[in-house]
XYZ file of C-alpha atoms in Angstrom:
285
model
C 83.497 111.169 92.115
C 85.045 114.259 93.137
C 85.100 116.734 89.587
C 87.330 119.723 90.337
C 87.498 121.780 87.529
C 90.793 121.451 86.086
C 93.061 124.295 84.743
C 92.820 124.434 80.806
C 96.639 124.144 80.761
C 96.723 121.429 83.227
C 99.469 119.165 82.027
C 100.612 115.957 83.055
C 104.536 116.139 85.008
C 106.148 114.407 87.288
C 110.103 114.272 87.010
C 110.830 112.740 90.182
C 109.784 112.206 94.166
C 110.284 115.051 95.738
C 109.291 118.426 93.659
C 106.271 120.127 95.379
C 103.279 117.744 94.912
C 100.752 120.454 93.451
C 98.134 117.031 92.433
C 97.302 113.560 93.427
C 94.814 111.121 93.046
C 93.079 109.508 96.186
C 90.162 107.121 96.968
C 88.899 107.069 100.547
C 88.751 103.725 102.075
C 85.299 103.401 102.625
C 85.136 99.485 101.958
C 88.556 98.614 103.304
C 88.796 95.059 104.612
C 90.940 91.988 104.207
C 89.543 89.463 101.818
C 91.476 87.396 99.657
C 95.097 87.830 101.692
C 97.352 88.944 98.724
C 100.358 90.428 100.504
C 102.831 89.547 103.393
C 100.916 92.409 105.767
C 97.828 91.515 105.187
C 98.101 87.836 106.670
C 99.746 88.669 109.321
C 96.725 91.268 110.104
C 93.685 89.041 108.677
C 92.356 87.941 112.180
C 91.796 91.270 113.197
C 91.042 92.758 110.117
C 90.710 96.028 109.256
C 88.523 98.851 111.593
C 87.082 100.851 108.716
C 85.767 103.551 110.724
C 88.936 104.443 111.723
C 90.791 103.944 108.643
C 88.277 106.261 107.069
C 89.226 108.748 110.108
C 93.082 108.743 109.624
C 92.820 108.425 105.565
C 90.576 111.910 105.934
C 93.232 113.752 108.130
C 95.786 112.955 105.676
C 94.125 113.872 102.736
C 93.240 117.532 105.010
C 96.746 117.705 105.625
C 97.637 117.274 101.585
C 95.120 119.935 101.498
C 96.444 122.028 103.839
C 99.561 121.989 102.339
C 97.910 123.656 98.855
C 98.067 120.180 96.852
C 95.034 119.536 94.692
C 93.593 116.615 95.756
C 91.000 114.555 93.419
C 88.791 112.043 95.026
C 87.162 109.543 93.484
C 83.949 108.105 94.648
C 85.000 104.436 96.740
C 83.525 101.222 94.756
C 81.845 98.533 97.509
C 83.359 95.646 94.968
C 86.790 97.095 95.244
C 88.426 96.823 98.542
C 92.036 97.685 97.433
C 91.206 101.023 95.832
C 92.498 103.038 98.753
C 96.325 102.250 96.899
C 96.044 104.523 94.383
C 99.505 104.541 93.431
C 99.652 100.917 91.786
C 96.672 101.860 88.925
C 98.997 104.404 86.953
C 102.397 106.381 87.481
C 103.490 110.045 85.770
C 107.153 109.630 84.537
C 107.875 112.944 82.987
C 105.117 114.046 80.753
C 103.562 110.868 80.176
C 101.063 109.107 82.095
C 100.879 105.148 82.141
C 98.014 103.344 82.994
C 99.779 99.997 84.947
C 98.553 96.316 84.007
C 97.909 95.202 87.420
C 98.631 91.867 88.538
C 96.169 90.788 90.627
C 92.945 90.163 89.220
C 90.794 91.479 92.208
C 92.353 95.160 91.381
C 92.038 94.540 87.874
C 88.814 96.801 87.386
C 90.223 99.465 89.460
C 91.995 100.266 85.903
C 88.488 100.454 84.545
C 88.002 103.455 86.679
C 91.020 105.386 86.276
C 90.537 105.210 82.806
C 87.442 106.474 82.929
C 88.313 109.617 84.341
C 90.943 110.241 82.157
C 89.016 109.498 79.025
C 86.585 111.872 80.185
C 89.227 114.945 80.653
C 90.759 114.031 77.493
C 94.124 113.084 78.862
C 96.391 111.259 76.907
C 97.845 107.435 78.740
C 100.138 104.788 77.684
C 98.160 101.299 78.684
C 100.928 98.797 79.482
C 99.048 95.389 78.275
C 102.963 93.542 78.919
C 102.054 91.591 82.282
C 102.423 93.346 84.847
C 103.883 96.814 86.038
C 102.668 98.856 89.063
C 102.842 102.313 90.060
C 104.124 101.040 93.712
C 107.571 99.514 91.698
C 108.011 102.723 89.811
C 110.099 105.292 91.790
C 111.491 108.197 89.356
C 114.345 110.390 89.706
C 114.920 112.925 86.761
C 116.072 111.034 83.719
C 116.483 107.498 85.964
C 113.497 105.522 86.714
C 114.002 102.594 89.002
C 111.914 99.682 88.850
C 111.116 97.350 91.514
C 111.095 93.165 90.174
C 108.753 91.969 92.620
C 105.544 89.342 92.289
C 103.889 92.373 90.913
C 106.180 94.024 88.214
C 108.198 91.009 85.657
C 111.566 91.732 84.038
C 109.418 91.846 80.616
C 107.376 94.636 81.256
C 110.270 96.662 82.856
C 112.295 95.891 79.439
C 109.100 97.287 77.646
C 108.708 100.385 79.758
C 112.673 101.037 78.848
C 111.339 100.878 74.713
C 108.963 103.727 75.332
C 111.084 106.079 77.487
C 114.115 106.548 74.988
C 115.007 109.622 76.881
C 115.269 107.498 80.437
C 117.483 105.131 82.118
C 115.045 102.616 83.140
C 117.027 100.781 85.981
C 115.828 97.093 87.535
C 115.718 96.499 90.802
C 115.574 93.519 92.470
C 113.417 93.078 95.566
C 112.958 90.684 97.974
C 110.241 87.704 97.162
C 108.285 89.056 100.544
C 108.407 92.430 99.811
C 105.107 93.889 98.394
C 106.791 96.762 96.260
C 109.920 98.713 95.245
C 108.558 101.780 97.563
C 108.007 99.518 100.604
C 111.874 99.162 100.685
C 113.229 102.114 98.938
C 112.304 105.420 98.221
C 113.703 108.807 97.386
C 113.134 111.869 98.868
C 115.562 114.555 97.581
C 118.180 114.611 94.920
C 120.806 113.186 96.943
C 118.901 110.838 99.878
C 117.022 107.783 99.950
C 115.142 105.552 102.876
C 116.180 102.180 102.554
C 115.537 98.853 103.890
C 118.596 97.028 102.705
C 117.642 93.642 103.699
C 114.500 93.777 101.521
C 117.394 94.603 98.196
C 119.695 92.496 96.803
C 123.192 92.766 96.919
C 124.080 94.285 92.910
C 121.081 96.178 92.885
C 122.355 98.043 96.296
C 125.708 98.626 95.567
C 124.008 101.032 92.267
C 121.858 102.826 94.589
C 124.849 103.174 97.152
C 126.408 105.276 94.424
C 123.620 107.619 93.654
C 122.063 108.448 96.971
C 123.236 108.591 100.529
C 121.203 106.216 102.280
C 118.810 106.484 105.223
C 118.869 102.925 106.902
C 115.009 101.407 108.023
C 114.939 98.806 110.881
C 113.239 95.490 110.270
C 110.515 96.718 112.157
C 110.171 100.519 111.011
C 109.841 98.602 107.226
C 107.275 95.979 108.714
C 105.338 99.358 109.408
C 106.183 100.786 106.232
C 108.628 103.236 107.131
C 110.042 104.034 103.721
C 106.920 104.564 102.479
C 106.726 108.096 103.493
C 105.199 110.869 100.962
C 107.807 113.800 100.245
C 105.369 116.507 99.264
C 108.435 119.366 98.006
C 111.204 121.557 99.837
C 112.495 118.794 102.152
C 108.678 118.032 103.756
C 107.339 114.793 103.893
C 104.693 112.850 105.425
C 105.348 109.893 107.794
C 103.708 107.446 109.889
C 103.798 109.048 113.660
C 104.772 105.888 115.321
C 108.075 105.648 113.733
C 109.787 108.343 116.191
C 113.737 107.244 115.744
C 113.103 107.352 111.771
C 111.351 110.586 112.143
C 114.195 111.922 114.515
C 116.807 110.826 112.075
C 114.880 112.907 108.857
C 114.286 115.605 111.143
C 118.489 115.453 111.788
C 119.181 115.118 108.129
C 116.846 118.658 107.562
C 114.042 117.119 106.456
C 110.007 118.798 107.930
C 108.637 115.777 109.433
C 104.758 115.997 109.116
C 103.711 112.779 111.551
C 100.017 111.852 110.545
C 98.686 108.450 111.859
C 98.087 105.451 109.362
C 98.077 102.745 111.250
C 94.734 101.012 110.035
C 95.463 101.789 106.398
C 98.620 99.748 106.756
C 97.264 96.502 107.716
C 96.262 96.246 104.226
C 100.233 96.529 102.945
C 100.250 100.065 101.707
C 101.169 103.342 103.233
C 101.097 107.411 102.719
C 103.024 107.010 99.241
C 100.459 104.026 98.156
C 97.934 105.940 98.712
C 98.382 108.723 96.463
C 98.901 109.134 92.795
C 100.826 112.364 91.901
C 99.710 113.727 88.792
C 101.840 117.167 88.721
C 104.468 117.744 90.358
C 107.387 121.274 90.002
């Protein structure tokens, strides 16, 4: 496991999507493959599998591009038993100040918990473990005092209502997602105060007339979303990352002023997750 030494004032924040990323958590995909198919994506790709050489190839430029971009990126060491650990994001999520470990809903990820915990234990930094089944970080998207929260086959209505008890000083907001999408951020995701990517289809009619009010909306095609096009990573000042092969998406952030950084992903994806999953912010601002 990667140890960087870690600022004595390092602190725990993360108020929303798209302040400048200045830490995340990543785990190289060394054991990728396709084993028990527990997503949409991944049967439609379990044939053919997954090439880990050359996920391992395009998860290393993107974590030298996080790196060239200043952002502090801790690694931890790939487990052969855990095949999933490459999606970061689901184990835990920052909301403010506070970090909470997620209660993961499949039981194959289960001991990537175990890890995570580990290394936070060991740094002495303080966690929330959700034990209300299940939450994870890929339903969690936060905006400044609103957190939305995806209701998919991974997060239940009971553990968003239990989030809601601890964060007093947040409007926790549900979400409801379609049955096959994977997670809130495969469908939706913010990246600045005012704009969102969206795959409408994949949200349900109440729960996108809310979001209709609060952001202006960046429409995903039914095949830009099958490759994961709103799950881009907004890394601060307008920049985010996105999968190369969606050009007309691209074109359209580029219009709306966003810095396009096109970085290819398309092995990692077969597995359901994209830049976003991969990466757990820490600090943010």
């Amino acid at each position: 496991m990667e140890n960087p030494t870690l600022d004595q004032n390092f602190r725990i924040s993360c108020f929303n999507e798209y302040d400048p990323l200045k830490h995340v958590i990543v785990v190289p995909p060394n054991f990728m493959k396709i084993t028990d198919v527990i997503n949409v994506t991944q049967r439609h790709y379990i044939q053919e599998n997954i090439n880990t050489a050359v996920a391992m190839k395009q998860h290393t430029h993107f974590i030298e591009t996080l790196k060239n971009e200043g952002i502090q990126v801790t690694s931890f060491e790939p487990k052969k038993e855990l095949n999933e650990q490459v999606f970061t994001r689901d184990i835990g999520f920052t909301i403010g100040n506070k970090f909470f470990l997620a209660a993961l809903n499949k039981d194959l990820r289960k001991p990537e918990s175990d890890v995570l915990k580990g290394w936070l234990d060991e740094r002495k930094i303080p966690f929330h473990q959700i034990q209300t089944k299940s939450i994870e970080g890929g339903d969690v998207i936060v905006d400044n005092n609103k957190v939305w929260v995806g209701i998919s086959n991974r997060t239940t209505l009971p553990a968003i209502h239990h989030l809601q008890t601890i964060l007093s000083d947040f409007q926790v907001i549900p979400v409801r997602i379609r049955k096959d999408i994977l997670h809130l951020d495969c469908t939706f995701n913010i990246i600045s105060p005012d704009t969102a990517i969206i795959f409408k289809p994949g949200i349900n009619e109440s729960s996108l007339k809310e979001l209709q009010q609060h952001y202006h909306l960046i429409d995903v095609t039914e095949e830009e979303q099958f490759s994961l096009g709103p799950n881009v990573l907004s890394i601060g000042n307008k920049k985010l990352i996105s999968i190369s092969s969606n050009k007309r998406l691209n074109e359209e952030l580029n219009r709306r002023g966003f810095d396009v950084i096109e970085v290819e992903f398309s092995e990692i994806i077969k597995s359901g997750g994209s830049f976003r999953c991969c990466t757990l912010p820490l600090v943010r601002g």
